[in-house]
Coordinates of C-alpha atoms (C1' of nucleotides) in Angstrom, one line a residue:
Chain K
M1 CA 3.7 30.9 -6.6
T2 CA 6.5 32.0 -4.3
N3 CA 5.8 31.4 -0.7
K4 CA 2.7 29.3 -0.9
L5 CA 2.5 25.6 -1.3
F6 CA 0.8 24.5 -4.5
I7 CA -0.2 20.9 -5.0
Y8 CA -1.5 19.2 -8.1
N9 CA -5.0 18.0 -7.3
T10 CA -6.1 15.1 -9.5
L11 CA -9.7 16.2 -8.9
S12 CA -9.2 19.5 -10.7
R13 CA -6.2 18.4 -12.8
N14 CA -4.6 21.6 -11.7
K15 CA -2.1 22.9 -9.2
E16 CA -4.1 24.4 -6.4
Q17 CA -2.9 26.4 -3.4
F18 CA -2.9 24.1 -0.4
E19 CA -4.5 25.3 2.8
P20 CA -5.6 22.8 5.4
A21 CA -9.2 22.6 6.4
N22 CA -8.3 23.1 10.0
P23 CA -5.0 24.9 10.3
P24 CA -2.5 24.2 11.7
F25 CA -3.6 20.5 11.4
V26 CA -3.1 18.5 8.3
G27 CA -4.6 15.1 7.6
L28 CA -2.5 13.1 5.2
Y29 CA -3.5 9.6 4.1
A30 CA -1.6 7.5 1.6
C31 CA -2.4 4.1 0.3
G32 CA 0.2 1.7 1.5
P33 CA 1.2 -1.8 0.4
T34 CA -0.6 -5.1 0.4
V35 CA 1.8 -7.2 2.4
Y36 CA 2.0 -10.5 0.5
G37 CA 5.5 -10.0 -0.9
D38 CA 8.6 -8.0 -0.6
A39 CA 8.5 -4.3 -1.4
H40 CA 9.9 -3.3 -4.7
L41 CA 11.1 0.0 -6.3
G42 CA 7.5 1.2 -6.8
H43 CA 6.7 0.8 -3.1
A44 CA 9.8 2.8 -2.4
R45 CA 8.6 5.6 -4.6
Q46 CA 5.3 5.8 -2.9
A47 CA 6.8 5.9 0.5
V48 CA 9.5 8.4 -0.4
V49 CA 7.2 10.8 -2.1
F50 CA 4.8 10.9 0.8
D51 CA 7.6 11.0 3.3
V52 CA 8.9 14.1 1.7
L53 CA 5.4 15.6 1.6
Y54 CA 5.0 14.8 5.3
R55 CA 8.4 16.3 6.1
Y56 CA 7.8 19.4 4.1
L57 CA 4.3 20.1 5.5
S58 CA 5.9 19.7 9.0
H59 CA 8.6 22.1 8.0
L60 CA 6.0 24.6 7.0
G61 CA 4.8 24.5 10.5
Y62 CA 1.7 22.3 10.0
R63 CA 0.9 19.6 12.6
V64 CA 0.5 16.7 10.3
R65 CA -1.1 13.4 11.1
Y66 CA 0.2 11.0 8.5
V67 CA -1.8 7.7 8.0
R68 CA -0.5 5.0 5.8
N69 CA -2.6 1.8 5.7
I70 CA -1.5 -1.8 5.5
T71 CA -3.7 -4.0 3.4
D72 CA -3.8 -7.3 5.0
V73 CA -7.2 -8.6 4.0
G74 CA -9.9 -8.1 1.3
H75 CA -7.6 -7.7 -1.6
L76 CA -8.9 -9.9 -4.4
E77 CA -6.7 -11.7 -6.8
H78 CA -8.9 -11.6 -9.8
D79 CA -12.4 -10.6 -10.4
A80 CA -14.4 -9.6 -7.4
D81 CA -16.8 -12.4 -8.0
E82 CA -14.3 -15.2 -8.2
G83 CA -11.4 -13.8 -6.5
E84 CA -9.2 -15.2 -3.9
D85 CA -7.6 -13.0 -1.3
K86 CA -4.0 -12.4 -2.1
I87 CA -2.8 -13.0 1.5
I88 CA -4.7 -16.3 1.6
K89 CA -3.3 -17.4 -1.6
K90 CA 0.2 -16.7 -0.4
A91 CA -0.6 -18.4 2.9
R92 CA -1.8 -21.6 1.1
L93 CA 1.3 -21.6 -1.0
E94 CA 3.6 -21.3 2.0
S95 CA 1.5 -23.4 4.4
V96 CA 1.3 -20.8 7.0
E97 CA -1.3 -18.8 8.8
P98 CA -2.4 -15.7 6.8
M99 CA -1.4 -13.4 9.6
E100 CA 2.0 -15.0 9.5
V101 CA 2.4 -14.0 5.9
V102 CA 1.2 -10.5 6.8
Q103 CA 3.6 -10.2 9.8
R104 CA 6.6 -11.5 7.8
Y105 CA 6.2 -9.1 5.0
L106 CA 5.2 -6.2 7.2
N107 CA 8.4 -6.6 9.2
R108 CA 10.4 -6.7 6.0
Y109 CA 8.6 -3.7 4.7
H110 CA 9.4 -1.8 7.8
D111 CA 13.1 -2.8 7.6
N112 CA 13.2 -1.4 4.0
M113 CA 11.5 1.8 5.0
R114 CA 13.9 2.3 7.9
L115 CA 16.9 1.8 5.5
L116 CA 15.4 4.5 3.3
N117 CA 15.4 6.8 6.3
L118 CA 11.6 7.4 6.1
I119 CA 9.7 8.7 9.1
P120 CA 7.2 6.1 10.2
P121 CA 3.6 7.3 9.7
S122 CA 1.7 8.6 12.7
I123 CA -0.7 5.8 12.4
E124 CA -0.4 2.6 10.3
P125 CA -3.8 1.0 10.5
M126 CA -4.5 -2.5 9.2
A127 CA -7.6 -3.5 7.4
S128 CA -8.1 -6.5 9.6
G129 CA -8.2 -4.3 12.6
H130 CA -11.2 -2.4 11.3
I131 CA -13.7 -5.0 10.4
I132 CA -16.4 -3.6 12.6
E133 CA -16.0 -0.1 11.2
Q134 CA -16.1 -1.5 7.7
Q135 CA -19.3 -3.4 8.4
Q136 CA -20.7 -0.2 9.8
L137 CA -19.9 1.7 6.6
V138 CA -21.5 -1.1 4.6
E139 CA -24.7 -0.7 6.6
K140 CA -24.7 3.1 6.1
I141 CA -24.4 2.6 2.4
L142 CA -27.1 0.1 2.4
D143 CA -29.3 2.4 4.5
A144 CA -28.7 5.2 2.1
G145 CA -29.9 2.9 -0.7
Y146 CA -26.7 2.7 -2.7
A147 CA -25.9 -1.0 -2.2
Y148 CA -27.7 -4.3 -2.3
E149 CA -27.2 -7.6 -0.7
K150 CA -27.1 -10.8 -2.7
N151 CA -26.4 -14.3 -1.3
G152 CA -24.5 -13.1 1.7
S153 CA -22.5 -10.5 -0.3
V154 CA -23.1 -6.7 -0.5
Y155 CA -22.4 -4.8 -3.7
F156 CA -22.2 -1.1 -4.4
D157 CA -24.9 0.0 -6.8
V158 CA -23.0 2.2 -9.3
A159 CA -25.9 2.8 -11.6
R160 CA -28.1 4.0 -8.8
Y161 CA -25.3 6.1 -7.4
S162 CA -24.5 7.7 -10.7
E163 CA -28.1 8.9 -11.1
S164 CA -27.5 11.6 -8.6
H165 CA -23.7 11.7 -8.3
P166 CA -20.8 11.9 -10.7
Y167 CA -19.1 8.5 -10.7
G168 CA -15.8 8.7 -12.5
R169 CA -15.1 12.3 -11.9
L170 CA -11.7 11.6 -10.3
S171 CA -10.5 9.3 -13.0
G172 CA -12.2 11.2 -15.8
R173 CA -14.5 8.4 -16.8
K174 CA -18.1 8.3 -17.8
T175 CA -20.4 5.7 -16.5
D176 CA -21.7 5.1 -20.0
D177 CA -18.3 4.5 -21.4
L178 CA -17.4 2.2 -18.6
L179 CA -20.5 0.2 -19.2
A180 CA -19.8 0.0 -22.9
N181 CA -16.3 -1.1 -22.3
T182 CA -16.6 -3.5 -19.5
R183 CA -16.0 -7.1 -20.4
P184 CA -18.9 -9.4 -19.8
L185 CA -18.1 -11.6 -16.8
D186 CA -17.7 -15.3 -17.0
G187 CA -20.4 -17.4 -15.6
Q188 CA -23.3 -16.1 -13.6
S189 CA -22.5 -12.9 -11.9
E190 CA -24.3 -12.0 -8.7
K191 CA -23.9 -8.3 -9.5
N192 CA -26.7 -6.4 -11.0
N193 CA -24.3 -4.4 -13.1
P194 CA -20.7 -5.2 -14.1
L195 CA -19.6 -1.8 -12.7
D196 CA -20.8 -2.7 -9.2
F197 CA -18.1 -3.5 -6.8
A198 CA -18.0 -5.6 -3.6
L199 CA -18.4 -4.0 -0.2
W200 CA -18.7 -7.3 1.6
K201 CA -18.0 -10.7 0.3
K202 CA -19.4 -13.9 1.4
A203 CA -16.8 -16.4 2.5
D204 CA -17.2 -20.1 1.9
A205 CA -16.3 -22.7 4.5
S206 CA -12.7 -23.1 3.2
H207 CA -11.9 -19.4 3.3
L208 CA -9.2 -18.8 5.9
M209 CA -9.9 -15.1 6.8
K210 CA -13.5 -14.3 7.6
W211 CA -15.6 -12.5 10.1
P212 CA -19.2 -12.9 11.2
S213 CA -21.6 -10.2 10.0
R214 CA -25.3 -9.8 9.6
W215 CA -24.9 -11.0 6.1
G216 CA -23.2 -14.1 7.2
E217 CA -19.5 -15.0 7.4
G218 CA -17.4 -12.9 5.0
Y219 CA -14.8 -10.3 4.5
P220 CA -14.7 -6.7 3.4
G221 CA -14.1 -5.5 -0.1
W222 CA -10.8 -3.9 -0.8
H223 CA -11.9 -0.3 -1.4
L224 CA -13.7 -0.2 1.9
E225 CA -10.7 -0.1 4.2
C226 CA -9.3 3.2 2.9
S227 CA -12.7 4.9 3.2
V228 CA -13.0 3.7 6.7
M229 CA -9.5 4.2 8.0
S230 CA -8.8 7.5 6.4
T231 CA -11.9 9.1 7.8
K232 CA -11.7 7.4 11.1
Y233 CA -8.3 8.8 11.9
L234 CA -8.4 12.1 9.9
G235 CA -12.0 13.1 10.1
I236 CA -14.1 14.6 7.3
P237 CA -13.0 16.3 5.3
L238 CA -9.4 15.2 5.3
D239 CA -6.8 17.3 3.5
I240 CA -4.8 15.0 1.3
H241 CA -5.2 11.5 0.1
G242 CA -2.4 10.0 -2.0
G243 CA -1.4 6.9 -3.8
G244 CA -0.1 5.5 -7.0
M245 CA -1.7 6.5 -10.3
D246 CA -2.6 2.9 -10.8
L247 CA -5.0 3.2 -7.9
L248 CA -6.9 6.0 -9.4
F249 CA -9.4 3.7 -11.0
P250 CA -11.1 1.8 -9.6
H251 CA -9.8 2.1 -6.1
H252 CA -10.0 5.8 -5.4
E253 CA -13.0 6.3 -7.5
C254 CA -14.8 3.6 -5.5
E255 CA -13.6 5.3 -2.3
I256 CA -15.2 8.5 -3.2
A257 CA -18.4 6.8 -4.1
Q258 CA -18.4 5.0 -0.8
N259 CA -17.7 8.2 1.1
V260 CA -20.5 10.1 -0.6
A261 CA -22.9 7.2 -0.2
G262 CA -22.0 6.6 3.4
F263 CA -20.9 9.9 4.8
G264 CA -22.7 12.2 2.5
E265 CA -19.6 13.8 1.1
P266 CA -16.5 12.9 -0.9
A267 CA -14.4 13.5 2.3
V268 CA -11.1 14.2 0.5
R269 CA -10.0 17.7 -0.5
F270 CA -6.7 17.0 -2.4
W271 CA -6.0 13.8 -4.3
M272 CA -2.4 13.3 -5.1
H273 CA -1.1 10.6 -7.4
H274 CA 2.5 9.7 -8.0
N275 CA 3.6 8.0 -11.2
M276 CA 5.0 4.6 -11.8
I277 CA 8.6 3.4 -12.1
T278 CA 9.1 1.8 -15.5
I279 CA 11.6 -0.8 -16.6
N280 CA 12.3 -1.0 -20.3
G281 CA 9.5 1.5 -20.8
Q282 CA 7.0 -0.7 -19.0
K283 CA 5.4 -0.3 -15.7
M284 CA 7.2 -2.2 -12.9
G285 CA 4.6 -4.2 -11.1
R286 CA 3.8 -7.4 -9.3
S287 CA 1.4 -8.6 -11.9
L288 CA 3.9 -8.2 -14.7
G289 CA 6.6 -9.9 -12.7
N290 CA 9.2 -7.3 -13.9
F291 CA 9.8 -5.8 -10.5
I292 CA 13.0 -5.5 -8.6
T293 CA 12.7 -5.7 -4.8
L294 CA 14.4 -3.3 -2.5
E295 CA 16.2 -6.1 -0.9
E296 CA 17.6 -7.1 -4.3
I297 CA 18.8 -3.6 -5.0
F298 CA 20.4 -3.2 -1.7
T299 CA 22.3 -6.5 -2.1
G300 CA 22.7 -6.3 -5.9
S301 CA 21.2 -9.8 -6.2
H302 CA 18.8 -9.2 -9.1
R303 CA 20.0 -10.5 -12.4
L304 CA 19.4 -7.1 -14.1
L305 CA 21.6 -5.3 -11.6
E306 CA 25.2 -4.6 -12.3
Q307 CA 25.9 -3.7 -8.7
A308 CA 24.3 -3.2 -5.3
H309 CA 23.0 0.3 -4.4
A310 CA 22.8 2.0 -1.1
P311 CA 19.3 3.0 0.1
M312 CA 20.2 6.6 -0.1
T313 CA 21.1 6.2 -3.8
I314 CA 17.7 4.8 -4.5
K315 CA 16.0 7.6 -2.6
F316 CA 18.1 10.2 -4.5
Y317 CA 17.3 8.6 -7.8
I318 CA 13.6 8.7 -7.0
L319 CA 13.8 12.4 -5.9
Q320 CA 15.7 13.4 -9.0
A321 CA 12.5 12.9 -10.9
H322 CA 9.2 14.7 -10.3
Y323 CA 6.7 12.5 -8.5
R324 CA 4.1 12.9 -11.3
S325 CA 6.5 11.7 -14.0
T326 CA 7.3 8.1 -14.9
L327 CA 10.8 7.2 -13.9
D328 CA 12.7 4.7 -15.9
F329 CA 14.9 2.2 -14.2
S330 CA 18.4 1.4 -15.6
N331 CA 21.8 0.6 -14.2
Q332 CA 23.2 3.7 -15.9
A333 CA 20.6 5.9 -14.3
L334 CA 21.2 4.4 -10.9
Q335 CA 24.9 4.8 -11.2
A336 CA 24.5 8.4 -12.3
S337 CA 22.5 9.0 -9.2
E338 CA 25.0 7.4 -7.0
K339 CA 27.9 9.4 -8.3
G340 CA 25.9 12.6 -8.1
L341 CA 24.8 11.9 -4.5
L342 CA 28.3 11.1 -3.4
R343 CA 29.7 14.3 -4.9
L344 CA 26.9 16.3 -3.2
L345 CA 27.4 14.6 0.2
K346 CA 31.2 15.1 0.0
A347 CA 30.8 18.8 -0.6
V348 CA 28.3 19.1 2.2
A349 CA 30.6 17.3 4.6
A350 CA 33.3 19.9 3.8
I351 CA 31.2 22.9 4.8
G352 CA 32.4 22.8 8.4
S353 CA 36.1 23.2 7.4
L354 CA 35.6 26.0 4.9
P355 CA 37.5 29.1 5.7
A356 CA 35.4 32.2 6.4
G357 CA 35.9 35.0 4.0
R358 CA 36.0 38.8 4.4
D359 CA 33.0 39.1 2.1
S360 CA 30.5 36.8 0.4
S361 CA 30.7 36.4 -3.3
V362 CA 27.5 34.3 -3.5
D363 CA 24.0 34.8 -2.1
V364 CA 23.0 32.0 0.3
D365 CA 19.7 33.6 1.2
E366 CA 18.7 33.7 -2.4
L367 CA 19.6 30.0 -2.9
S368 CA 17.6 29.2 0.2
R369 CA 14.6 31.1 -1.2
R370 CA 14.8 29.2 -4.4
C371 CA 14.8 25.9 -2.6
G372 CA 11.5 26.8 -1.0
E373 CA 10.1 28.0 -4.3
A374 CA 10.9 24.7 -5.9
M375 CA 9.2 22.7 -3.2
N376 CA 6.2 25.0 -3.2
D377 CA 5.7 24.3 -6.8
D378 CA 4.1 20.9 -6.4
L379 CA 7.1 19.4 -4.6
N380 CA 9.6 19.9 -7.4
T381 CA 12.4 17.9 -5.9
P382 CA 14.5 17.8 -9.1
I383 CA 14.7 21.5 -9.1
L384 CA 15.4 21.6 -5.4
I385 CA 18.3 19.2 -6.0
S386 CA 19.6 21.3 -8.9
H387 CA 19.8 24.2 -6.4
L388 CA 21.6 22.0 -3.9
F389 CA 24.2 21.3 -6.6
E390 CA 24.6 25.0 -7.1
G391 CA 25.7 25.1 -3.5
V392 CA 28.1 22.3 -4.2
K393 CA 29.8 24.4 -6.8
W394 CA 30.2 27.2 -4.3
I395 CA 31.7 25.0 -1.7
N396 CA 34.2 23.7 -4.2
E397 CA 35.1 27.1 -5.3
I398 CA 35.6 28.3 -1.8
Q399 CA 37.9 25.4 -1.2
E400 CA 39.8 26.5 -4.3
G401 CA 39.9 30.1 -3.1
R402 CA 37.8 31.4 -5.9
A403 CA 34.7 32.2 -4.0
S404 CA 34.1 33.3 -0.4
L405 CA 31.5 33.4 2.3
V406 CA 31.6 35.3 5.5
Q407 CA 31.2 33.3 8.7
E408 CA 27.6 34.0 9.0
D409 CA 26.8 32.9 5.5
L410 CA 28.8 29.7 6.0
K411 CA 26.6 29.0 8.9
K412 CA 23.5 29.7 6.7
L413 CA 24.8 27.4 4.0
K414 CA 25.2 24.6 6.5
E415 CA 21.7 25.3 7.7
L416 CA 20.5 25.2 4.1
Y417 CA 21.7 21.7 3.7
D418 CA 20.5 20.6 7.1
T419 CA 17.1 21.8 6.2
W420 CA 16.6 20.9 2.6
L421 CA 18.9 17.9 2.1
F422 CA 18.7 16.2 5.4
S423 CA 15.5 17.4 7.1
I424 CA 13.1 17.7 4.1
L425 CA 14.5 15.3 1.5
G426 CA 15.5 13.0 4.4
L427 CA 18.8 12.0 2.9
Q428 CA 21.6 10.8 5.0
M429 CA 25.4 10.8 4.9
I430 CA 26.6 7.5 3.5
S431 CA 29.3 6.2 5.8
P432 CA 31.8 4.3 3.7
G433 CA 33.6 3.1 6.8
D434 CA 31.6 -0.1 7.1
S435 CA 33.0 -1.6 3.9
G436 CA 36.6 -2.5 3.1
K437 CA 36.7 -6.1 4.2
G438 CA 37.7 -5.4 7.7
I439 CA 40.9 -3.5 7.1
S440 CA 41.5 -1.1 10.0
G441 CA 42.1 2.6 9.3
E442 CA 45.2 2.5 11.5
L443 CA 46.7 -0.1 9.3
I444 CA 46.0 1.9 6.2
E445 CA 47.5 4.9 7.7
L446 CA 50.6 2.9 8.5
I447 CA 50.9 1.6 5.0
L448 CA 50.3 5.1 3.6
Q449 CA 53.2 6.4 5.7
L450 CA 55.5 3.8 4.1
R451 CA 54.2 4.9 0.7
T452 CA 54.8 8.5 1.4
E453 CA 58.4 7.6 2.4
A454 CA 58.8 5.8 -0.8
K455 CA 57.5 8.8 -2.7
N456 CA 59.9 11.0 -0.9
R457 CA 62.7 8.8 -2.1
K458 CA 61.2 9.1 -5.6
D459 CA 60.6 5.4 -5.5
F460 CA 57.4 5.8 -7.5
E461 CA 57.4 2.2 -8.5
A462 CA 56.9 1.1 -4.9
A463 CA 54.4 3.8 -4.3
D464 CA 52.3 2.8 -7.3
R465 CA 52.5 -0.8 -6.2
I466 CA 51.2 0.0 -2.8
R467 CA 48.4 2.1 -4.3
A468 CA 47.4 -0.7 -6.7
A469 CA 47.4 -3.2 -3.9
L470 CA 45.3 -1.1 -1.6
N471 CA 43.0 -0.4 -4.5
D472 CA 42.5 -4.2 -4.9
L473 CA 41.5 -4.3 -1.2
G474 CA 39.0 -1.6 -1.8
V475 CA 40.9 1.4 -0.6
V476 CA 41.1 4.4 -2.9
I477 CA 44.1 6.8 -2.4
M478 CA 44.1 10.5 -3.2
D479 CA 47.3 12.4 -3.0
R480 CA 46.6 16.0 -2.0
K481 CA 48.8 18.9 -1.4
E482 CA 48.5 18.5 2.4
G483 CA 49.1 14.8 2.3
T484 CA 47.5 11.5 1.2
D485 CA 43.8 10.9 1.8
W486 CA 42.0 7.7 1.4
E487 CA 38.5 6.2 1.5
F488 CA 36.9 2.8 1.1
S489 CA 35.7 2.4 -2.5
K490 CA 31.9 2.1 -2.7
D491 CA 31.9 -1.3 -4.2
A492 CA 34.5 -2.9 -2.0
Chain U
rG1 C1' -11.8 -0.4 -28.7
rG2 C1' -12.6 3.7 -24.8
rU3 C1' -10.3 7.4 -21.5
rC4 C1' -5.9 9.8 -20.2
rG5 C1' -0.7 10.9 -20.5
rG6 C1' 4.0 10.9 -22.8
rU7 C1' 7.9 11.6 -27.0
rU8 C1' 13.7 16.8 -24.4
rU9 C1' 20.9 16.8 -26.1
rG10 C1' 25.1 9.9 -25.5
rC11 C1' 21.9 8.3 -20.7
rC12 C1' 18.6 9.9 -16.5
rG13 C1' 15.7 14.1 -16.0
rA14 C1' 13.5 19.6 -15.1
rG15 C1' 11.1 23.2 -17.9
rU16 C1' 3.7 25.6 -20.1
rG17 C1' 5.7 31.9 -25.0
rG18 C1' 11.5 35.3 -25.0
rC19 C1' 16.0 34.9 -19.9
rU20 C1' 19.7 28.2 -23.3
rA21 C1' 17.7 23.4 -14.9
rG22 C1' 20.5 19.7 -12.8
rG23 C1' 23.0 14.9 -12.5
rC24 C1' 25.9 11.2 -15.1
rG25 C1' 29.0 10.5 -19.4
rC26 C1' 32.3 12.5 -23.0
rU27 C1' 36.3 16.1 -24.8
rG28 C1' 40.1 19.8 -23.6
rG29 C1' 42.7 22.3 -19.7
rU30 C1' 44.6 23.4 -14.4
rC31 C1' 46.8 20.6 -10.4
rU32 C1' 49.8 16.0 -9.8
rG33 C1' 56.0 12.0 -10.3
rC34 C1' 51.8 9.5 -12.4
rA35 C1' 46.9 8.6 -11.1
rA36 C1' 42.6 9.9 -8.3
rA37 C1' 39.9 13.8 -6.4
rA38 C1' 38.7 18.8 -7.2
rC39 C1' 38.2 23.0 -10.3
rC40 C1' 37.7 25.6 -15.2
rA41 C1' 36.0 25.3 -20.3
rG42 C1' 33.4 22.7 -24.0
rU43 C1' 29.4 19.2 -25.3
rU44 C1' 22.9 23.5 -26.4
rA45 C1' 18.4 19.2 -27.5
rC46 C1' 13.3 19.6 -27.6
rA47 C1' 9.3 13.0 -32.6
rG48 C1' 7.5 14.8 -37.7
rC49 C1' 4.5 18.2 -40.5
rG50 C1' 1.5 22.5 -40.5
rG51 C1' -0.6 26.8 -37.9
rU52 C1' -1.0 31.1 -34.2
rU53 C1' 2.8 34.9 -32.6
rC54 C1' 7.5 40.1 -33.3
rG55 C1' 9.1 35.4 -30.9
rA56 C1' 7.3 28.2 -29.4
rA57 C1' 10.4 22.7 -26.5
rU58 C1' 6.4 25.6 -24.3
rC59 C1' -0.2 27.4 -27.4
rC60 C1' -3.5 25.0 -31.6
rG61 C1' -4.2 21.0 -35.4
rC62 C1' -2.8 16.6 -37.9
rU63 C1' 0.6 12.3 -38.2
rA64 C1' 3.9 8.7 -36.1
rC65 C1' 5.5 6.0 -32.0
rC66 C1' 5.4 4.7 -26.6
rG67 C1' 2.8 4.0 -22.1
rA68 C1' -1.0 3.9 -18.1
rC69 C1' -5.9 2.8 -16.7
rC70 C1' -10.4 0.2 -18.3
rU71 C1' -9.1 -6.9 -13.7
rC72 C1' -5.1 -7.1 -8.8
rC73 C1' -1.0 -3.7 -8.8
rA74 C1' 2.9 1.9 -5.4

RNA sequence: GGUCGGUUUGCCGAGUGGCUAGGCGCUGGUCUGCAAAACCAGUUACAGCGGUUCGAAUCCGCUACCGACCUCCA
């Protein structure tokens, strides 16, 4: 497992060597958000994980088409029979057009993603823009005999399907178990079987978002959009389909069933699922109401937050855990990430001014190799980051004169960070200059000159007073051998 | 209830049989007028019990606790 990329495939529950179906092209699809509210930490994890995958595949030389959908219709609030579309519900609450809700939260989502320095997907299709295609897939499934129409709605026939195909393979479920453990539905269900799911739902007169179809006015079921849009833009089979573990069942299971029924094959080669962010040991989610939005984190406005955190801190915090592990939120964890990231970035910023040595006491090539090895092992970003800190140690030691690198190796070290830290992990330098309550750098320099003069007179009381006053204004002073350095404190 | 997963040092979090990740914190030291920063050193854990093995955090079994999914959720 050295120079080949291995990815954990949920289908096999094993790490498998990744090869695209049609090299050098890679089709990557990830389930994106339903835009009826602000993105929270969990959405950030989804986006960060697949952004890194996208970047890494590109780094390996693949030509990747990355598709991330936007769900703007068809997502039911409760049970499929009695549900109300989430977007519509929000629109009613806010007395606006459904598409106004979609647009508002989509814009905000994009703002958040930009702050996290994520590369926009190649294509970001919306469910509402693919109604015709979704209807076509419903017809195919009907023609194949795996669905039935009832009162203007169309349902997938799970029982029929599972006679000849394994339903539940991805999520490790058995149809019998599912049947035994499904709650009986309230009222009179139209569905033949509780396991059946909606492909097309009839819309009554009051429904805001609906489209004409041969079954009457209605709207598509949620699972349909991903089957349609992933295959439309990435073909069959497509290489990687990702999403949160909470989508494994029923969403992705239904997708596979739809694909097999409609296209004759499962369509997806690798299924990747990232784990959840937890808070107090519980999953952070919209339904539990225990989520913290990205906006709240960036501004520090949530009651559980002790301070605001920069987008890069959030990203670093996410990348310090492996994507298949749960990641627990806490102020302490976030602060630890922030400090670590600042130390890392500080060292990296200093590479350019390191003196070249006559020989190299450490092996940059070896470190670089290990970075690749970490990523090849199912995107082990925590290990990659630990290697990047190894380099930090070197940089600091070179500054202290206790290690050395020849010019060429210094250049390689710089390239190492350009590649792994900036290009693949997609982290950015945090510029502290925009904080500090509008004090100009020149003014600070002037004051520091006065302080240096005071120090030279041995008037330490004055020097300390100046330092304390500047500190209150958010300016941190560091006396070095070469002179006094300063920076705006992070929470100024 | 069913299925699946987890329990790692003060905190976060890697690690699938021997080579004691990493970050944060803490302690001591170097440097400094003092701080800060930086560096050095220390902080050595794997829920419990039993088994396999020359050797287990890592494999097997049991127990306890936690969680995810089974309804929408990244």
